[in-house]
Short mmCIF file of C-alpha atoms and ligand atoms in Angstrom, two decimals:
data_model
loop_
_atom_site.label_atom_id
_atom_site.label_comp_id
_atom_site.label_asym_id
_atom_site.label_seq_id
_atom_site.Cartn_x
_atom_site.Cartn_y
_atom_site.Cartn_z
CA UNK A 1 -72.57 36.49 -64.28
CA UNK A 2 -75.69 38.45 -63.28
CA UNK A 3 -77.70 36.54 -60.77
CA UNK A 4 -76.27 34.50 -57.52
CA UNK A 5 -78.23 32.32 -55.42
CA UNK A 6 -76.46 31.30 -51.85
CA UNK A 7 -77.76 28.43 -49.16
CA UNK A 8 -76.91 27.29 -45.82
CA UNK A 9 -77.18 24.02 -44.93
CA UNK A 10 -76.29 21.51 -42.27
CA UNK A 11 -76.14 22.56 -38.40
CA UNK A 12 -75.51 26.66 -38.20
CA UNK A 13 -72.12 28.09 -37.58
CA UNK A 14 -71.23 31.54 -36.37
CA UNK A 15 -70.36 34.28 -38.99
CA UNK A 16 -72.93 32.40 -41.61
CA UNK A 17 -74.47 36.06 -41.79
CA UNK A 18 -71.06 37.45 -42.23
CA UNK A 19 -70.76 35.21 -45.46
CA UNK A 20 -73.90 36.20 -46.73
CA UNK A 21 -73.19 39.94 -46.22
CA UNK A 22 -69.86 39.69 -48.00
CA UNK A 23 -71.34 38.01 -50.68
CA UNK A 24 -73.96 40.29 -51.58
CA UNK A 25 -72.11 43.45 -51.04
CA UNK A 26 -69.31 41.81 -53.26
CA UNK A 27 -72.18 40.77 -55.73
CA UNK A 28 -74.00 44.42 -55.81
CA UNK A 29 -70.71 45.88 -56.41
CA UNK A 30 -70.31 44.00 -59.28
CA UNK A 31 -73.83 44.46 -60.74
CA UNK A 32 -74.74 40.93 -59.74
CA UNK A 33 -77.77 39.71 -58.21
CA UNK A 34 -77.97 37.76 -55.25
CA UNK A 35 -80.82 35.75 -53.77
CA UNK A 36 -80.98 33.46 -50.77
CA UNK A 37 -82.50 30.14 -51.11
CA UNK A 38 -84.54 29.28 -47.79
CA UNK A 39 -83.92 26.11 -45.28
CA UNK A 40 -80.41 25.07 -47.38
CA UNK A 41 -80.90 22.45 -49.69
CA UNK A 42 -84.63 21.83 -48.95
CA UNK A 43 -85.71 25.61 -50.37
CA UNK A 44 -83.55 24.70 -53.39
CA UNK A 45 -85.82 21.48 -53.77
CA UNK A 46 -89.25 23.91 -53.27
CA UNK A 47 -87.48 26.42 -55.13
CA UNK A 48 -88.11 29.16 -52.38
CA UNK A 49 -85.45 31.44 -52.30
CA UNK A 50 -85.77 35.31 -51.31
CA UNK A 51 -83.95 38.25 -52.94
CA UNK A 52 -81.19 39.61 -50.48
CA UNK A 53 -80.40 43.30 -50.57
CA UNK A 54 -77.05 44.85 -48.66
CA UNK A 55 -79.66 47.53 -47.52
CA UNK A 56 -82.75 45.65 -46.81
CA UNK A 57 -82.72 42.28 -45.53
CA UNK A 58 -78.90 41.50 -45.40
CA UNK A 59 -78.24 45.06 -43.12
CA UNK A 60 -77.25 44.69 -39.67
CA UNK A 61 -76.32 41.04 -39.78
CA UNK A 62 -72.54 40.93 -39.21
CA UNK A 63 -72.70 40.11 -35.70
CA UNK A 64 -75.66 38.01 -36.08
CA UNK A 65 -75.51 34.42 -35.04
CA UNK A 66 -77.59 31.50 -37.04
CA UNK A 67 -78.43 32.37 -41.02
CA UNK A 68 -81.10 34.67 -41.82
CA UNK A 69 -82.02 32.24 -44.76
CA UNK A 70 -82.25 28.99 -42.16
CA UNK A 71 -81.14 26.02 -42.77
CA UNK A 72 -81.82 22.21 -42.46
CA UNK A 73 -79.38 19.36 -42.03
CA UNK A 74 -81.42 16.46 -43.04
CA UNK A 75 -82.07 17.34 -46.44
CA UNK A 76 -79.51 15.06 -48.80
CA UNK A 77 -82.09 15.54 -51.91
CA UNK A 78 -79.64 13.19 -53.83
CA UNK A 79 -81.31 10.67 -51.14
CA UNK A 80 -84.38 11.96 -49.79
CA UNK A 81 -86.64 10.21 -47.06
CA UNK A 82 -89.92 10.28 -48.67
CA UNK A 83 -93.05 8.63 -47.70
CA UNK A 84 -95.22 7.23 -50.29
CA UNK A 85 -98.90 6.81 -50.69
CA UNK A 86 -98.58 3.03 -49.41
CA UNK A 87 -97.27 4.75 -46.24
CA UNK A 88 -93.71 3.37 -46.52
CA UNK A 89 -90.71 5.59 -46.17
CA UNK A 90 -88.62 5.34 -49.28
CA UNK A 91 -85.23 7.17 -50.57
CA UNK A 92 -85.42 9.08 -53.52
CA UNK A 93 -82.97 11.11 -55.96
CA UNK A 94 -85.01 14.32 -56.53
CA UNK A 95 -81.57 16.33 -57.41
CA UNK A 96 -83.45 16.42 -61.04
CA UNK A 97 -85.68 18.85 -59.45
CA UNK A 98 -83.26 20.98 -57.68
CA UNK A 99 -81.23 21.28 -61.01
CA UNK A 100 -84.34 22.27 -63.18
CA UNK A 101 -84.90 25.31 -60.46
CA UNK A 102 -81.96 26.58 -60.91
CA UNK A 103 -81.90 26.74 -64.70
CA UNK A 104 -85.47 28.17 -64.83
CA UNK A 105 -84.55 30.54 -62.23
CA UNK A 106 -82.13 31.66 -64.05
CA UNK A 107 -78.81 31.15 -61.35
CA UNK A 108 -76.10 31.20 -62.43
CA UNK A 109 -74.10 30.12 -59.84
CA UNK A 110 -74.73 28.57 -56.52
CA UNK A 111 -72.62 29.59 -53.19
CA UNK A 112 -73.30 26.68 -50.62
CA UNK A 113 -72.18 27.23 -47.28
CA UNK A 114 -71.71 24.23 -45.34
CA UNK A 115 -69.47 21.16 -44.10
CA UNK A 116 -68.60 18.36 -46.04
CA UNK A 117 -72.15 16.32 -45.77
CA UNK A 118 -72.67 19.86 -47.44
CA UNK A 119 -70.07 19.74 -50.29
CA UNK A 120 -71.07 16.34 -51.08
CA UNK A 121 -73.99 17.50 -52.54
CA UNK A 122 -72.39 20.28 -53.96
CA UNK A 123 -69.86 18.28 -55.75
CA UNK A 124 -72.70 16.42 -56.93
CA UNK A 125 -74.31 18.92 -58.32
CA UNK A 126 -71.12 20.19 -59.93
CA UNK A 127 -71.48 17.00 -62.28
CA UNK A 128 -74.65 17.55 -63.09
CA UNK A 129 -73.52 20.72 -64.66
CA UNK A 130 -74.44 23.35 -61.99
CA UNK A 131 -71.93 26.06 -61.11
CA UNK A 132 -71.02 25.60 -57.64
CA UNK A 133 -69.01 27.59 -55.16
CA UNK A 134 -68.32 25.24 -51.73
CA UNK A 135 -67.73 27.77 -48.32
CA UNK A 136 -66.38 25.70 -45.70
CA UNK A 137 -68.92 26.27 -42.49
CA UNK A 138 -68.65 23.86 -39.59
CA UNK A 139 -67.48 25.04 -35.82
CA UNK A 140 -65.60 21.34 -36.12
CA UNK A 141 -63.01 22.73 -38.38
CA UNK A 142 -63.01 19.14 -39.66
CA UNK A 143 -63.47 20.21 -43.32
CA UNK A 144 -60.51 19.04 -45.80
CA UNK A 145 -58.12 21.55 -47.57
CA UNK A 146 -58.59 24.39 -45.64
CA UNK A 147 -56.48 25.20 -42.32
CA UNK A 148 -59.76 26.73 -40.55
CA UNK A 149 -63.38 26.69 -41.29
CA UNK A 150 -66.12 29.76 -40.17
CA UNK A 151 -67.53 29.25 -36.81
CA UNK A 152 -64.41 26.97 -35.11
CA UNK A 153 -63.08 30.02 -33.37
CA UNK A 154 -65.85 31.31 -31.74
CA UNK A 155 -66.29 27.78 -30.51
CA UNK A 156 -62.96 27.32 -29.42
CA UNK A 157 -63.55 30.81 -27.71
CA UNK A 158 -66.55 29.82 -25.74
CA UNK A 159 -65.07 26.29 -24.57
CA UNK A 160 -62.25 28.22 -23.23
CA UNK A 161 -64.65 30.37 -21.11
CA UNK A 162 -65.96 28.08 -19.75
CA UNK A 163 -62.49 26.31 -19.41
CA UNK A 164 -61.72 29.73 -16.90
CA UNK A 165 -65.51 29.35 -15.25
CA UNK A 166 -64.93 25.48 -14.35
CA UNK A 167 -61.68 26.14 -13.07
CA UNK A 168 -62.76 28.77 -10.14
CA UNK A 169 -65.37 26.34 -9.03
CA UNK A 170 -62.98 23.14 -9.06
CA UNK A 171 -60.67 24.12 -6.94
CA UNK A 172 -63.10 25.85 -4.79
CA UNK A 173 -64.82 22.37 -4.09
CA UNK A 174 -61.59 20.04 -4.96
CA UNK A 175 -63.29 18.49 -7.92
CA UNK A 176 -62.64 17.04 -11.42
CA UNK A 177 -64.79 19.18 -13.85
CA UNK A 178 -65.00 17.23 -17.04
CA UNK A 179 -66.34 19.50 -19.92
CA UNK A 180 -67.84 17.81 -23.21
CA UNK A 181 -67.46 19.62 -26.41
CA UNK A 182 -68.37 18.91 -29.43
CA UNK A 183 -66.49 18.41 -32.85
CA UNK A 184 -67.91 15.17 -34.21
CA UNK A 185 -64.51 13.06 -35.12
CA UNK A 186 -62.36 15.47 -34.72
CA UNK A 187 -60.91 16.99 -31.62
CA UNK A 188 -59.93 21.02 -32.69
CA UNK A 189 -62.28 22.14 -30.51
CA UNK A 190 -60.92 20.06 -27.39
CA UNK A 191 -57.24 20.22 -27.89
CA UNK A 192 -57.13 23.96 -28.99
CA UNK A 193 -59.30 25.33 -25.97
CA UNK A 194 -57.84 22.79 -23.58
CA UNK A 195 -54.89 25.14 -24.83
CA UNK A 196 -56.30 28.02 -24.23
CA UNK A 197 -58.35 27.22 -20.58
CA UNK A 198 -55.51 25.36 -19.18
CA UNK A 199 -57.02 22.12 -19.28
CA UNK A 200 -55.39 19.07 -17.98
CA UNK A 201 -56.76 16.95 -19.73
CA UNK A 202 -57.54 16.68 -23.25
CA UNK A 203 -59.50 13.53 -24.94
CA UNK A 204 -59.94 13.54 -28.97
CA UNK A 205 -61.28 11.37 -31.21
CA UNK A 206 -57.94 10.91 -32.62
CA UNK A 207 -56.48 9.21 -29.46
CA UNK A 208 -58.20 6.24 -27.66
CA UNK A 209 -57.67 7.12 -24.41
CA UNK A 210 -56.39 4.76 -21.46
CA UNK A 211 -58.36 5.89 -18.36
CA UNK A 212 -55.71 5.11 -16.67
CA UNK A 213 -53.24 7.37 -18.06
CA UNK A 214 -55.65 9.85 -16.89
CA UNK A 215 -55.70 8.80 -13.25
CA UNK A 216 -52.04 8.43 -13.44
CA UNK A 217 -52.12 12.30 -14.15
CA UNK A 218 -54.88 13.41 -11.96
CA UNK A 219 -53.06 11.60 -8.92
CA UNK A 220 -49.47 13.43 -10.14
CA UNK A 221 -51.10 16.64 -9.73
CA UNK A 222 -52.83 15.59 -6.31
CA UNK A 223 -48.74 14.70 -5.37
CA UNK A 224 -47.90 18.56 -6.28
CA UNK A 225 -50.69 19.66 -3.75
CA UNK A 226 -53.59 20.23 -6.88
CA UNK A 227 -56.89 19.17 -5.38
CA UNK A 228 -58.60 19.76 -8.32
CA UNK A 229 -58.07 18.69 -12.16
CA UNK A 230 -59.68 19.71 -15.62
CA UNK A 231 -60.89 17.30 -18.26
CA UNK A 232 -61.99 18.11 -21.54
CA UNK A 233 -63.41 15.22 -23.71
CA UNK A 234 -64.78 15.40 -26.88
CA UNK A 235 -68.00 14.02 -27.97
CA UNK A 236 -66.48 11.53 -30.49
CA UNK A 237 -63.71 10.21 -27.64
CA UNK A 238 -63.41 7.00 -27.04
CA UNK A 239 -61.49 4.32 -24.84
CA UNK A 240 -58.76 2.69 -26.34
CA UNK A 241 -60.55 -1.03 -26.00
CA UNK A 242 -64.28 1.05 -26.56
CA UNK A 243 -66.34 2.84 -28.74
CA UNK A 244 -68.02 6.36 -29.26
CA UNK A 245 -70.36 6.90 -26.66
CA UNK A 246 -74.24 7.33 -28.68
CA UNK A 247 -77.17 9.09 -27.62
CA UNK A 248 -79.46 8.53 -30.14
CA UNK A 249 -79.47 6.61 -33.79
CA UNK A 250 -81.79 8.29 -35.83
CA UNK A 251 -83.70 5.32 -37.91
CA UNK A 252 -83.76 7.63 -40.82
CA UNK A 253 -80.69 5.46 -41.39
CA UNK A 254 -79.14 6.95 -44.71
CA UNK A 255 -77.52 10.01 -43.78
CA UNK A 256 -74.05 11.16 -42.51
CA UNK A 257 -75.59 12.42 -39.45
CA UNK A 258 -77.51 9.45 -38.43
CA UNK A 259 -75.42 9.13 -35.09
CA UNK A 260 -76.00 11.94 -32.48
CA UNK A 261 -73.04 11.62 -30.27
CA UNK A 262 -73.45 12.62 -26.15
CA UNK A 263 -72.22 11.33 -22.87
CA UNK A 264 -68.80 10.65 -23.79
CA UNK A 265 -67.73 13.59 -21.16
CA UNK A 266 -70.35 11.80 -18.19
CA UNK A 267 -68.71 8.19 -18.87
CA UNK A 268 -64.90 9.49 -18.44
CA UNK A 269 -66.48 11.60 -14.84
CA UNK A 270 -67.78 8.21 -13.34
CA UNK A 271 -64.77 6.06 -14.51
CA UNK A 272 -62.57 9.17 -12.83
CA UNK A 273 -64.77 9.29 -10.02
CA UNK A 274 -64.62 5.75 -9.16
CA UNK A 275 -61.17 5.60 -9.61
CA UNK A 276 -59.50 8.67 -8.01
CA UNK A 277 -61.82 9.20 -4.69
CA UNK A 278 -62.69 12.72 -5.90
CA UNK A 279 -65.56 13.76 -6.94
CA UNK A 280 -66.18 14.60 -10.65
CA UNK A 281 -68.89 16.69 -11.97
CA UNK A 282 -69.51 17.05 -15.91
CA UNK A 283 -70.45 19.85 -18.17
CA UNK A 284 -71.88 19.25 -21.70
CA UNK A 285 -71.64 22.53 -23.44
CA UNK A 286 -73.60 21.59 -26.47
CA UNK A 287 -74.92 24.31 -28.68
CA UNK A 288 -74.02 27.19 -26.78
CA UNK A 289 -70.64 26.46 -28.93
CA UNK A 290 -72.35 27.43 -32.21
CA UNK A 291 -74.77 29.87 -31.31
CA UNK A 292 -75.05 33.32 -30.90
CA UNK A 293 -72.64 35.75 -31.91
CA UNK A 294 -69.14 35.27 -33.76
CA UNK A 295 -65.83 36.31 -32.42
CA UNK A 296 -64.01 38.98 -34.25
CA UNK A 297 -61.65 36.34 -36.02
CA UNK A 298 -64.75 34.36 -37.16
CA UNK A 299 -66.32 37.76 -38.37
CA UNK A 300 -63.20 38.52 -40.64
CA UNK A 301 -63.09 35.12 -41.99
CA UNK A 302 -66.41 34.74 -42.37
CA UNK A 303 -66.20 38.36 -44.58
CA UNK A 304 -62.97 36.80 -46.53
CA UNK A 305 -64.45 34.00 -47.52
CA UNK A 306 -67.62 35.38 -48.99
CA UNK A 307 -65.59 38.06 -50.65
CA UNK A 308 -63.15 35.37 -52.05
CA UNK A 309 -66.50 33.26 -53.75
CA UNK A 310 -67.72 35.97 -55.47
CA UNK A 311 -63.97 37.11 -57.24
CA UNK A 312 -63.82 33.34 -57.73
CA UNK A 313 -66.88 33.39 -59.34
CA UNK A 314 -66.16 36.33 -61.57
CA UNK A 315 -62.78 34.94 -62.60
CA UNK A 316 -65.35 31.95 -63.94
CA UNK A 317 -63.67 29.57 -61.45
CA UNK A 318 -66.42 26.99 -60.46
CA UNK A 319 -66.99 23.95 -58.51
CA UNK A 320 -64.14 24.67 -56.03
CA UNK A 321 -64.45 25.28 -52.33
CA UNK A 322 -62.82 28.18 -50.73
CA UNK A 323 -59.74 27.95 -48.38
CA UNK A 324 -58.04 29.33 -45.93
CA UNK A 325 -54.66 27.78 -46.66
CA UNK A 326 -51.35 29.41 -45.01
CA UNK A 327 -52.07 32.66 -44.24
CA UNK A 328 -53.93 33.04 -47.56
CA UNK A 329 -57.44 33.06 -49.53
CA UNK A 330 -57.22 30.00 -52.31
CA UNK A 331 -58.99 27.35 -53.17
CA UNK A 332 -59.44 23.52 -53.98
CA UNK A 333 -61.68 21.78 -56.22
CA UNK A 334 -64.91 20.28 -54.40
CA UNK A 335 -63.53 16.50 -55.88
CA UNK A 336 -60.21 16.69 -54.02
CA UNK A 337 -62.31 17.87 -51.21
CA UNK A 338 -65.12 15.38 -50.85
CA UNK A 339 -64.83 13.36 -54.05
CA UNK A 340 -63.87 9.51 -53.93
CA UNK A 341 -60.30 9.85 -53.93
CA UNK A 342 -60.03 12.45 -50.90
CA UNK A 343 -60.12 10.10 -48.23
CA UNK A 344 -58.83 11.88 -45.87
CA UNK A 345 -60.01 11.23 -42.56
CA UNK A 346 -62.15 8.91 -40.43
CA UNK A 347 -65.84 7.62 -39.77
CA UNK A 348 -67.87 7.78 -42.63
CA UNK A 349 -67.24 10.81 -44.74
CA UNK A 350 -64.12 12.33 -45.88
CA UNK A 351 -62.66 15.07 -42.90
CA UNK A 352 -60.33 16.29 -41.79
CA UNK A 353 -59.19 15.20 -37.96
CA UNK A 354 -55.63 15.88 -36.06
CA UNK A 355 -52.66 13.91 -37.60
CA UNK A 356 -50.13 12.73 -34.56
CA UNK A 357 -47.45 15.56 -35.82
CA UNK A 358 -49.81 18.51 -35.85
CA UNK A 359 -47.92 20.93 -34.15
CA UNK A 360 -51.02 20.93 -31.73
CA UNK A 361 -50.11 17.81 -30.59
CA UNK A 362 -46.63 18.60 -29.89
CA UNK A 363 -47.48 22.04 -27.84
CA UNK A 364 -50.25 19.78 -25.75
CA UNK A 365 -47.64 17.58 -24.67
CA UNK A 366 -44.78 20.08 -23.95
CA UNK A 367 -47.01 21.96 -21.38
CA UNK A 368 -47.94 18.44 -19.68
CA UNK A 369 -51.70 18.26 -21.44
CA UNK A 370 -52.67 14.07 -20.84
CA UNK A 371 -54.28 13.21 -24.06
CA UNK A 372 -54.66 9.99 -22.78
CA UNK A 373 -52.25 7.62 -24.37
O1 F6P B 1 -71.20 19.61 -37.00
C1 F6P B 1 -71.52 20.58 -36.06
C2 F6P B 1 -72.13 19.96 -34.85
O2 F6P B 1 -72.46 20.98 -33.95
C3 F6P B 1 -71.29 18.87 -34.19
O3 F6P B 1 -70.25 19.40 -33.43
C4 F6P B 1 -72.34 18.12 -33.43
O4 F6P B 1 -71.98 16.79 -33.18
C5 F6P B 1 -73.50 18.17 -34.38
O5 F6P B 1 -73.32 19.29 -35.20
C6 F6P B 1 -74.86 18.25 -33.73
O6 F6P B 1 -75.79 18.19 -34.76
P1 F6P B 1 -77.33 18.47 -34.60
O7 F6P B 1 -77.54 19.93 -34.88
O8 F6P B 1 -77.93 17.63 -35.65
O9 F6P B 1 -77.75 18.09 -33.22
#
């Protein structure tokens, strides 16, 4: 192996840079290469890639949120929206293209950092011969055969501060603060730093909630003398006789992340509001959760798992994604992880969300957490 080429694609994640810097260092060390394509799979389809250099461009980047080498999450070049010279949008399979660039460029293997939307491509690309190495990225931690991806803790980390901030001003002004994270289908995010910030409430994806299971545990802590309660909701909750609450449906139709999700945490504040006489206020954190810089655990993840791809890589062990599985660096092949028999989890795509005996669960309910139900 002498020359690497890495891309990150899909919405950013912190400790991406941490990835890239373990990568190259573990490349140099090993007299390998290692270039950068630009904007994920879209500079793979341009073929525009820069050369990365442990000294040069990928110094000082450790602590750095976002990707020096960008990224783009509505690239799926296996199904591109393309406009033709009629003026109509069409979808086209330009992967041909991406797969001649890397054989004239002369990679020979490509680390793609990413969530499963991600790995879907790369799997794809697997079977059309290209060497592939899969790094899960996503602050969802939604991403099958690995126990945590890059970029969940230091989202769980800034939910829970928050978490503390919301709580000082609730029970200053007797209020329910509802906080929205995010986490697509899944609800890491919400259970763990309702954990963590001593939420009262926690609302995943996983659980239809009754509202009134809520209010039954709002006015239980109202009995105890609590004039104030914390909700956490994720984006993807729902009611149990509802659905997902949608911002936006992008009419670019074909991809996985044609649905942006929003307001789930302002429905459950008005419902609460009307129905407990206090007043509710919400907070959507939104992308202050994956920006900026990564926690220390993210840092040293982020650093294993680029380290891992590369000895992976050298061992000639291809179109696998790295884990984090028990305590321990391994990996799984990108088919059991997004190929047609790893259906796994929920909505459209194949991740991983909380099963009902997830130890999570368990510890929720033993400190008196409502997940609604
Ligand atoms: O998958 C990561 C994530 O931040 C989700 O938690 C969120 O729903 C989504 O991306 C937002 O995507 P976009 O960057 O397209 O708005």
């Amino acid at each position: 192996m002498k020359k690497i080429a890495i891309l990150t694609n899909g919405g950013d994640a912190p400790g991406l840079n941490a990835v890239i810097r373990a990568i190259v260092k573990t490349a140099e060390k090993n007299n390998v290469e290692c270039y950068g394509f630009i904007e994920g799979y879209k500079g793979l389809l341009d073929n525009n890639f820069v050369k990365l250099d442990s000294k040069g461009n990928a110094s000082g980047i450790l602590n750095r949120g976002g990707t020096i080498i960008g990224t783009s999450n509505s690239t799926n070049v296996f199904n591109l929206k393309v406009v033709n010279e009629k003026g109509e949008v069409e979808y086209k399979d330009l992967s041909d293209v991406c797969v001649q660039n890397i054989k004239d460029d002369g990679f020979d293997c490509l680390f793609t950092l990413g969530g499963d939307g991600t790995q879907k491509s790369s799997r794809d690309f697997s079977l059309k011969g290209i060497k592939c190495i899969g790094i899960p990225k996503t602050i969802d931690n939604d991403v099958v055969a690995t126990d945590v991806t890059f970029g969940y803790n230091t989202a769980v980390s800034v939910a829970t501060e928050a978490l503390d901030r919301l709580h000082t001003t609730a029970e200053a002004h007797h209020r329910i603060m509802v906080l929205e994270v995010m986490g697509r289908y899944a609800g890491w995010i919400t259970l763990e730093s309702a954990i963590a910030g001593g939420g009262d409430v926690a609302l995943i994806p996983e659980i239809p909630y009754d509202i009134n299971k809520v209010v039954e545990k709002i006015e239980n802590r109202k009995a105890q003398g609590k004039q104030f309660s914390i909700v956490v909701v994720s984006e993807g909750a729902r009611p149990k006789d509802g659905t997902i609450t949608v911002k936006r449906t992008l009419n670019d139709g074909q991809g996985l992340d044609n649905i942006r999700l929003g307001g789930a945490g302002e429905k459950v504040a008005l419902e609460l509001e009307e129905l407990t006489g206090l007043t509710s206020r919400t907070t959507v954190l939104g992308y202050t959760q994956r920006g900026g810089t990564p926690t220390s655990f993210d840092r040293i993840l982020s650093t294993k798992y680029g380290v891992k791809a590369v000895e992976l890589a050298l061992q000639g062990i291809f179109n696998v994604l790295v884990t984090y599985k028990n305590g321990e660096m391994s990996y799984a092949t990108l088919e059991e992880v997004v190929g047609e028999n790893a259906k796994v989890g929920a909505a459209s795509s194949n991740i991983r969300t909380i099963k009902m005996d997830d130890p999570l669960i368990n510890v929720a309910r033993n400190i008196g957490i409502c997940l609604g139900d």
